[in-house]
Amino acid sequence: MAKFSDKDNDPLAGERLQRHIDRALAVEPPADPEQSVTYRLVKRLYRPLLSGTDNIPDRPCLFIGNHSLFALDAAILQPVMHAELGIFARAMGDKFLFVNDAMGDFVLDHGSVMGHPEVCSALMEAGEDILVFPGGAHEAVKPAREMYRLQWKERYGFVRLAAWHGYTIVPFGMVGPDEFYDHLIEGEELPDSALAPLLRRLGLLTEDTRPDMMPPIPLGALGTFFPKPQRCFVGFGKPVDLSDLVGQRLSKSRLKSIRAQVAVQIEEQLAEQLLLREQRRGEDGLLRRILTL
């Protein structure tokens, strides 16, 4: 397996990381995904619509898309892709999900894995479909003004790994989960808000807290914490085949070029899905319209 991390500086490396990889590779997809409780609930509440599925090649792929508020997109997309496309995509999640063993085991058992280069590399060697949101936690707590905008900063790891393993990248844009919640107070505003003293007493706000990494105070359906039943629209763009780059370590300029190609596809799909949603607004029932106000 190619090594892409420094284990001496990685607290989740070594034997613990290998155990995680072994468990991840042992996970079996649900036998009857169309009958799973998760899929049926997602289908009923969010009525997801997939388009551009003919762009998905018949081989293991790395699916790359925009991340939504609170990272709720994978919970919608994973069961739908499995039930409707037969693709058991392994979503890569933040390391904090796996710090606690009980939570980590639960996430693993449902198909997701730790977002770590060696985990991704192992899945690629095993020929798994993988789901990655390069924006990570930063994109998952973005303010409302950044809705449906990619925030990848200087992250190129997904391109580097896809090239090394000769994987095909399938870009996708997803509309809906970013609007499950209104933002009562933006995370960046919390240090100067009336809630700041309480957050400091609880230890949730310190001198070291980065305002750009704080989540907003959410407001869901009818003023509750339950997510609004916004319809979800997912568009898959043209694949980026990197099979001719297998085993190569790319230059920074080549990484940037491929990443830009993927980003353009995602942005095009987001625009198309937003338009498609407007065209299909009339299909929403009265109750859904009320709950998504």
mmCIF file of N, CA, C and O in Angstrom, residues 39-114:
data_model
loop_
_atom_site.group_PDB
_atom_site.id
_atom_site.type_symbol
_atom_site.label_atom_id
_atom_site.label_comp_id
_atom_site.label_asym_id
_atom_site.label_seq_id
_atom_site.Cartn_x
_atom_site.Cartn_y
_atom_site.Cartn_z
ATOM 1 N N TYR A 39 -33.318 4.055 3.764
ATOM 2 C CA TYR A 39 -33.669 4.451 2.401
ATOM 3 C C TYR A 39 -35.138 4.857 2.312
ATOM 4 O O TYR A 39 -35.474 5.883 1.702
ATOM 5 N N ARG A 40 -36.022 4.082 2.905
ATOM 6 C CA ARG A 40 -37.455 4.380 2.812
ATOM 7 C C ARG A 40 -37.792 5.698 3.504
ATOM 8 O O ARG A 40 -38.653 6.455 3.032
ATOM 9 N N LEU A 41 -37.092 5.992 4.605
ATOM 10 C CA LEU A 41 -37.314 7.255 5.305
ATOM 11 C C LEU A 41 -36.808 8.427 4.471
ATOM 12 O O LEU A 41 -37.501 9.442 4.318
ATOM 13 N N VAL A 42 -35.592 8.287 3.918
ATOM 14 C CA VAL A 42 -35.022 9.331 3.076
ATOM 15 C C VAL A 42 -35.899 9.577 1.856
ATOM 16 O O VAL A 42 -36.163 10.719 1.467
ATOM 17 N N LYS A 43 -36.364 8.512 1.255
ATOM 18 C CA LYS A 43 -37.187 8.622 0.048
ATOM 19 C C LYS A 43 -38.499 9.351 0.341
ATOM 20 O O LYS A 43 -38.964 10.181 -0.451
ATOM 21 N N ARG A 44 -39.070 9.057 1.476
ATOM 22 C CA ARG A 44 -40.358 9.677 1.817
ATOM 23 C C ARG A 44 -40.208 11.143 2.220
ATOM 24 O O ARG A 44 -40.994 11.998 1.801
ATOM 25 N N LEU A 45 -39.178 11.442 3.009
ATOM 26 C CA LEU A 45 -39.036 12.791 3.532
ATOM 27 C C LEU A 45 -38.436 13.763 2.520
ATOM 28 O O LEU A 45 -38.847 14.919 2.443
ATOM 29 N N TYR A 46 -37.459 13.281 1.722
ATOM 30 C CA TYR A 46 -36.690 14.208 0.896
ATOM 31 C C TYR A 46 -36.837 13.958 -0.598
ATOM 32 O O TYR A 46 -36.306 14.723 -1.398
ATOM 33 N N ARG A 47 -37.519 12.930 -0.984
ATOM 34 C CA ARG A 47 -37.823 12.625 -2.380
ATOM 35 C C ARG A 47 -36.640 12.921 -3.303
ATOM 36 O O ARG A 47 -36.757 13.701 -4.257
ATOM 37 N N PRO A 48 -35.480 12.337 -3.044
ATOM 38 C CA PRO A 48 -34.284 12.640 -3.849
ATOM 39 C C PRO A 48 -34.450 12.232 -5.307
ATOM 40 O O PRO A 48 -35.027 11.186 -5.617
ATOM 41 N N LEU A 49 -33.939 13.066 -6.186
ATOM 42 C CA LEU A 49 -33.990 12.807 -7.625
ATOM 43 C C LEU A 49 -32.568 12.813 -8.167
ATOM 44 O O LEU A 49 -31.842 13.796 -8.025
ATOM 45 N N LEU A 50 -32.173 11.705 -8.787
ATOM 46 C CA LEU A 50 -30.843 11.581 -9.365
ATOM 47 C C LEU A 50 -30.908 11.819 -10.863
ATOM 48 O O LEU A 50 -31.781 11.292 -11.543
ATOM 49 N N SER A 51 -29.964 12.595 -11.382
ATOM 50 C CA SER A 51 -29.868 12.797 -12.826
ATOM 51 C C SER A 51 -28.407 12.678 -13.246
ATOM 52 O O SER A 51 -27.500 12.775 -12.429
ATOM 53 N N GLY A 52 -28.208 12.450 -14.538
ATOM 54 C CA GLY A 52 -26.857 12.279 -15.042
ATOM 55 C C GLY A 52 -26.233 10.950 -14.662
ATOM 56 O O GLY A 52 -25.007 10.779 -14.735
ATOM 57 N N THR A 53 -27.065 9.980 -14.273
ATOM 58 C CA THR A 53 -26.523 8.696 -13.833
ATOM 59 C C THR A 53 -25.846 7.933 -14.972
ATOM 60 O O THR A 53 -25.026 7.045 -14.713
ATOM 61 N N ASP A 54 -26.180 8.291 -16.226
ATOM 62 C CA ASP A 54 -25.513 7.636 -17.353
ATOM 63 C C ASP A 54 -24.051 8.063 -17.469
ATOM 64 O O ASP A 54 -23.282 7.466 -18.233
ATOM 65 N N ASN A 55 -23.642 9.084 -16.698
ATOM 66 C CA ASN A 55 -22.239 9.502 -16.676
ATOM 67 C C ASN A 55 -21.382 8.613 -15.776
ATOM 68 O O ASN A 55 -20.145 8.723 -15.799
ATOM 69 N N ILE A 56 -22.022 7.778 -14.979
ATOM 70 C CA ILE A 56 -21.277 6.940 -14.036
ATOM 71 C C ILE A 56 -20.792 5.684 -14.747
ATOM 72 O O ILE A 56 -21.595 4.876 -15.216
ATOM 73 N N PRO A 57 -19.476 5.493 -14.857
ATOM 74 C CA PRO A 57 -18.960 4.311 -15.548
ATOM 75 C C PRO A 57 -19.141 3.036 -14.724
ATOM 76 O O PRO A 57 -19.329 3.094 -13.505
ATOM 77 N N ASP A 58 -19.088 1.914 -15.403
ATOM 78 C CA ASP A 58 -19.269 0.622 -14.744
ATOM 79 C C ASP A 58 -17.927 0.126 -14.200
ATOM 80 O O ASP A 58 -17.392 -0.887 -14.652
ATOM 81 N N ARG A 59 -17.389 0.862 -13.249
ATOM 82 C CA ARG A 59 -16.145 0.485 -12.576
ATOM 83 C C ARG A 59 -16.066 1.283 -11.275
ATOM 84 O O ARG A 59 -16.801 2.260 -11.104
ATOM 85 N N PRO A 60 -15.229 0.880 -10.338
ATOM 86 C CA PRO A 60 -15.123 1.620 -9.077
ATOM 87 C C PRO A 60 -14.756 3.083 -9.320
ATOM 88 O O PRO A 60 -13.897 3.387 -10.146
ATOM 89 N N CYS A 61 -15.431 3.975 -8.600
ATOM 90 C CA CYS A 61 -15.227 5.411 -8.808
ATOM 91 C C CYS A 61 -15.042 6.143 -7.492
ATOM 92 O O CYS A 61 -15.436 5.672 -6.421
ATOM 93 N N LEU A 62 -14.453 7.323 -7.607
ATOM 94 C CA LEU A 62 -14.338 8.256 -6.497
ATOM 95 C C LEU A 62 -15.327 9.381 -6.761
ATOM 96 O O LEU A 62 -15.139 10.179 -7.684
ATOM 97 N N PHE A 63 -16.409 9.421 -5.998
ATOM 98 C CA PHE A 63 -17.451 10.429 -6.170
ATOM 99 C C PHE A 63 -17.096 11.658 -5.336
ATOM 100 O O PHE A 63 -16.905 11.567 -4.119
ATOM 101 N N ILE A 64 -17.010 12.813 -5.999
ATOM 102 C CA ILE A 64 -16.586 14.049 -5.351
ATOM 103 C C ILE A 64 -17.691 15.093 -5.491
ATOM 104 O O ILE A 64 -18.160 15.372 -6.601
ATOM 105 N N GLY A 65 -18.112 15.679 -4.356
ATOM 106 C CA GLY A 65 -19.189 16.658 -4.429
ATOM 107 C C GLY A 65 -19.074 17.772 -3.407
ATOM 108 O O GLY A 65 -18.128 17.833 -2.614
ATOM 109 N N ASN A 66 -20.051 18.654 -3.437
ATOM 110 C CA ASN A 66 -20.139 19.769 -2.491
ATOM 111 C C ASN A 66 -20.667 19.270 -1.156
ATOM 112 O O ASN A 66 -21.523 18.380 -1.096
ATOM 113 N N HIS A 67 -20.139 19.836 -0.086
ATOM 114 C CA HIS A 67 -20.557 19.435 1.261
ATOM 115 C C HIS A 67 -21.643 20.375 1.758
ATOM 116 O O HIS A 67 -21.588 21.586 1.550
ATOM 117 N N SER A 68 -22.626 19.808 2.458
ATOM 118 C CA SER A 68 -23.736 20.626 2.950
ATOM 119 C C SER A 68 -23.570 20.952 4.426
ATOM 120 O O SER A 68 -22.705 20.399 5.116
ATOM 121 N N LEU A 69 -24.426 21.832 4.900
ATOM 122 C CA LEU A 69 -24.435 22.205 6.302
ATOM 123 C C LEU A 69 -24.605 20.970 7.184
ATOM 124 O O LEU A 69 -25.455 20.118 6.934
ATOM 125 N N PHE A 70 -23.764 20.857 8.208
ATOM 126 C CA PHE A 70 -23.760 19.754 9.166
ATOM 127 C C PHE A 70 -23.482 18.388 8.525
ATOM 128 O O PHE A 70 -23.759 17.349 9.118
ATOM 129 N N ALA A 71 -22.971 18.390 7.295
ATOM 130 C CA ALA A 71 -22.557 17.144 6.621
ATOM 131 C C ALA A 71 -23.687 16.113 6.552
ATOM 132 O O ALA A 71 -23.453 14.907 6.671
ATOM 133 N N LEU A 72 -24.898 16.588 6.295
ATOM 134 C CA LEU A 72 -26.043 15.671 6.221
ATOM 135 C C LEU A 72 -26.203 15.031 4.850
ATOM 136 O O LEU A 72 -27.048 14.154 4.664
ATOM 137 N N ASP A 73 -25.390 15.442 3.894
ATOM 138 C CA ASP A 73 -25.534 14.961 2.521
ATOM 139 C C ASP A 73 -25.277 13.470 2.382
ATOM 140 O O ASP A 73 -25.994 12.774 1.665
ATOM 141 N N ALA A 74 -24.246 12.956 3.063
ATOM 142 C CA ALA A 74 -23.914 11.538 2.935
ATOM 143 C C ALA A 74 -25.055 10.661 3.431
ATOM 144 O O ALA A 74 -25.333 9.601 2.857
ATOM 145 N N ALA A 75 -25.740 11.101 4.494
ATOM 146 C CA ALA A 75 -26.849 10.319 5.041
ATOM 147 C C ALA A 75 -27.996 10.207 4.043
ATOM 148 O O ALA A 75 -28.766 9.239 4.079
ATOM 149 N N ILE A 76 -28.122 11.188 3.156
ATOM 150 C CA ILE A 76 -29.141 11.154 2.108
ATOM 151 C C ILE A 76 -28.639 10.348 0.908
ATOM 152 O O ILE A 76 -29.333 9.475 0.377
ATOM 153 N N LEU A 77 -27.414 10.637 0.488
ATOM 154 C CA LEU A 77 -26.903 10.102 -0.772
ATOM 155 C C LEU A 77 -26.531 8.622 -0.704
ATOM 156 O O LEU A 77 -26.795 7.866 -1.652
ATOM 157 N N GLN A 78 -25.910 8.184 0.382
ATOM 158 C CA GLN A 78 -25.461 6.794 0.459
ATOM 159 C C GLN A 78 -26.584 5.782 0.244
ATOM 160 O O GLN A 78 -26.467 4.911 -0.621
ATOM 161 N N PRO A 79 -27.668 5.836 1.019
ATOM 162 C CA PRO A 79 -28.718 4.834 0.826
ATOM 163 C C PRO A 79 -29.406 4.932 -0.529
ATOM 164 O O PRO A 79 -29.827 3.916 -1.087
ATOM 165 N N VAL A 80 -29.501 6.146 -1.080
ATOM 166 C CA VAL A 80 -30.151 6.310 -2.386
ATOM 167 C C VAL A 80 -29.294 5.717 -3.496
ATOM 168 O O VAL A 80 -29.797 5.012 -4.390
ATOM 169 N N MET A 81 -28.000 5.973 -3.466
ATOM 170 C CA MET A 81 -27.111 5.411 -4.480
ATOM 171 C C MET A 81 -27.110 3.889 -4.419
ATOM 172 O O MET A 81 -27.087 3.214 -5.458
ATOM 173 N N HIS A 82 -27.153 3.359 -3.210
ATOM 174 C CA HIS A 82 -27.127 1.902 -3.085
ATOM 175 C C HIS A 82 -28.429 1.273 -3.579
ATOM 176 O O HIS A 82 -28.414 0.310 -4.346
ATOM 177 N N ALA A 83 -29.563 1.854 -3.164
ATOM 178 C CA ALA A 83 -30.860 1.277 -3.527
ATOM 179 C C ALA A 83 -31.200 1.469 -4.994
ATOM 180 O O ALA A 83 -31.763 0.573 -5.629
ATOM 181 N N GLU A 84 -30.855 2.636 -5.559
ATOM 182 C CA GLU A 84 -31.300 2.954 -6.918
ATOM 183 C C GLU A 84 -30.241 2.734 -7.997
ATOM 184 O O GLU A 84 -30.578 2.573 -9.168
ATOM 185 N N LEU A 85 -28.969 2.728 -7.592
ATOM 186 C CA LEU A 85 -27.896 2.553 -8.577
ATOM 187 C C LEU A 85 -27.071 1.297 -8.329
ATOM 188 O O LEU A 85 -26.224 0.937 -9.150
ATOM 189 N N GLY A 86 -27.290 0.662 -7.190
ATOM 190 C CA GLY A 86 -26.494 -0.517 -6.856
ATOM 191 C C GLY A 86 -25.060 -0.188 -6.499
ATOM 192 O O GLY A 86 -24.176 -1.043 -6.591
ATOM 193 N N ILE A 87 -24.808 1.049 -6.070
ATOM 194 C CA ILE A 87 -23.460 1.503 -5.729
ATOM 195 C C ILE A 87 -23.368 1.712 -4.215
ATOM 196 O O ILE A 87 -24.045 2.569 -3.657
ATOM 197 N N PHE A 88 -22.546 0.896 -3.564
ATOM 198 C CA PHE A 88 -22.342 1.012 -2.122
ATOM 199 C C PHE A 88 -21.142 1.925 -1.887
ATOM 200 O O PHE A 88 -20.018 1.480 -1.730
ATOM 201 N N ALA A 89 -21.385 3.223 -1.919
ATOM 202 C CA ALA A 89 -20.312 4.218 -1.814
ATOM 203 C C ALA A 89 -19.889 4.396 -0.359
ATOM 204 O O ALA A 89 -20.723 4.668 0.507
ATOM 205 N N ARG A 90 -18.599 4.277 -0.111
ATOM 206 C CA ARG A 90 -18.057 4.410 1.240
ATOM 207 C C ARG A 90 -17.719 5.874 1.506
ATOM 208 O O ARG A 90 -16.736 6.404 0.976
ATOM 209 N N ALA A 91 -18.544 6.527 2.294
ATOM 210 C CA ALA A 91 -18.330 7.946 2.588
ATOM 211 C C ALA A 91 -17.189 8.113 3.578
ATOM 212 O O ALA A 91 -17.097 7.393 4.581
ATOM 213 N N MET A 92 -16.307 9.069 3.291
ATOM 214 C CA MET A 92 -15.184 9.352 4.173
ATOM 215 C C MET A 92 -15.563 10.513 5.095
ATOM 216 O O MET A 92 -15.918 11.595 4.638
ATOM 217 N N GLY A 93 -15.526 10.243 6.420
ATOM 218 C CA GLY A 93 -15.949 11.230 7.401
ATOM 219 C C GLY A 93 -14.807 11.775 8.228
ATOM 220 O O GLY A 93 -13.687 11.251 8.219
ATOM 221 N N ASP A 94 -15.090 12.836 8.965
ATOM 222 C CA ASP A 94 -14.091 13.480 9.805
ATOM 223 C C ASP A 94 -13.599 12.523 10.895
ATOM 224 O O ASP A 94 -14.348 11.684 11.394
ATOM 225 N N LYS A 95 -12.340 12.689 11.280
ATOM 226 C CA LYS A 95 -11.737 11.788 12.266
ATOM 227 C C LYS A 95 -12.456 11.822 13.612
ATOM 228 O O LYS A 95 -12.421 10.839 14.362
ATOM 229 N N PHE A 96 -13.098 12.956 13.960
ATOM 230 C CA PHE A 96 -13.734 13.051 15.266
ATOM 231 C C PHE A 96 -14.851 12.025 15.430
ATOM 232 O O PHE A 96 -15.197 11.644 16.551
ATOM 233 N N LEU A 97 -15.414 11.542 14.311
ATOM 234 C CA LEU A 97 -16.463 10.533 14.379
ATOM 235 C C LEU A 97 -15.951 9.191 14.891
ATOM 236 O O LEU A 97 -16.742 8.336 15.301
ATOM 237 N N PHE A 98 -14.631 9.015 14.871
ATOM 238 C CA PHE A 98 -14.055 7.722 15.213
ATOM 239 C C PHE A 98 -13.194 7.772 16.476
ATOM 240 O O PHE A 98 -12.555 6.779 16.821
ATOM 241 N N VAL A 99 -13.190 8.897 17.170
ATOM 242 C CA VAL A 99 -12.430 8.994 18.410
ATOM 243 C C VAL A 99 -13.063 8.117 19.481
ATOM 244 O O VAL A 99 -12.372 7.420 20.237
ATOM 245 N N ASN A 100 -14.401 8.113 19.533
ATOM 246 C CA ASN A 100 -15.126 7.231 20.449
ATOM 247 C C ASN A 100 -15.387 5.900 19.756
ATOM 248 O O ASN A 100 -15.925 5.863 18.655
ATOM 249 N N ASP A 101 -15.000 4.808 20.399
ATOM 250 C CA ASP A 101 -15.098 3.494 19.764
ATOM 251 C C ASP A 101 -16.536 3.109 19.420
ATOM 252 O O ASP A 101 -16.792 2.557 18.349
ATOM 253 N N ALA A 102 -17.476 3.400 20.314
ATOM 254 C CA ALA A 102 -18.865 3.018 20.065
ATOM 255 C C ALA A 102 -19.423 3.763 18.852
ATOM 256 O O ALA A 102 -20.052 3.162 17.972
ATOM 257 N N MET A 103 -19.180 5.067 18.802
ATOM 258 C CA MET A 103 -19.648 5.844 17.660
ATOM 259 C C MET A 103 -18.932 5.403 16.391
ATOM 260 O O MET A 103 -19.545 5.259 15.324
ATOM 261 N N GLY A 104 -17.621 5.195 16.502
ATOM 262 C CA GLY A 104 -16.848 4.771 15.340
ATOM 263 C C GLY A 104 -17.331 3.456 14.770
ATOM 264 O O GLY A 104 -17.437 3.299 13.548
ATOM 265 N N ASP A 105 -17.643 2.500 15.646
ATOM 266 C CA ASP A 105 -18.137 1.206 15.177
ATOM 267 C C ASP A 105 -19.488 1.350 14.490
ATOM 268 O O ASP A 105 -19.752 0.698 13.468
ATOM 269 N N PHE A 106 -20.344 2.210 15.032
ATOM 270 C CA PHE A 106 -21.659 2.427 14.429
ATOM 271 C C PHE A 106 -21.516 3.008 13.029
ATOM 272 O O PHE A 106 -22.156 2.551 12.081
ATOM 273 N N VAL A 107 -20.656 4.026 12.884
ATOM 274 C CA VAL A 107 -20.443 4.658 11.581
ATOM 275 C C VAL A 107 -19.851 3.659 10.593
ATOM 276 O O VAL A 107 -20.278 3.575 9.436
ATOM 277 N N LEU A 108 -18.881 2.881 11.048
ATOM 278 C CA LEU A 108 -18.269 1.871 10.196
ATOM 279 C C LEU A 108 -19.283 0.842 9.721
ATOM 280 O O LEU A 108 -19.315 0.472 8.540
ATOM 281 N N ASP A 109 -20.106 0.372 10.636
ATOM 282 C CA ASP A 109 -21.091 -0.659 10.295
ATOM 283 C C ASP A 109 -22.082 -0.182 9.251
ATOM 284 O O ASP A 109 -22.699 -0.997 8.553
ATOM 285 N N HIS A 110 -22.254 1.135 9.144
ATOM 286 C CA HIS A 110 -23.179 1.690 8.155
ATOM 287 C C HIS A 110 -22.468 2.143 6.877
ATOM 288 O O HIS A 110 -23.056 2.842 6.052
ATOM 289 N N GLY A 111 -21.206 1.742 6.739
ATOM 290 C CA GLY A 111 -20.512 1.931 5.465
ATOM 291 C C GLY A 111 -19.541 3.080 5.377
ATOM 292 O O GLY A 111 -18.748 3.147 4.435
ATOM 293 N N SER A 112 -19.593 4.028 6.321
ATOM 294 C CA SER A 112 -18.686 5.171 6.260
ATOM 295 C C SER A 112 -17.348 4.816 6.897
ATOM 296 O O SER A 112 -17.245 3.877 7.699
ATOM 297 N N VAL A 113 -16.323 5.586 6.553
ATOM 298 C CA VAL A 113 -14.969 5.315 7.042
ATOM 299 C C VAL A 113 -14.287 6.629 7.412
ATOM 300 O O VAL A 113 -14.766 7.711 7.080
ATOM 301 N N MET A 114 -13.150 6.496 8.083
ATOM 302 C CA MET A 114 -12.374 7.663 8.469
ATOM 303 C C MET A 114 -11.742 8.322 7.245
ATOM 304 O O MET A 114 -11.208 7.636 6.365
#
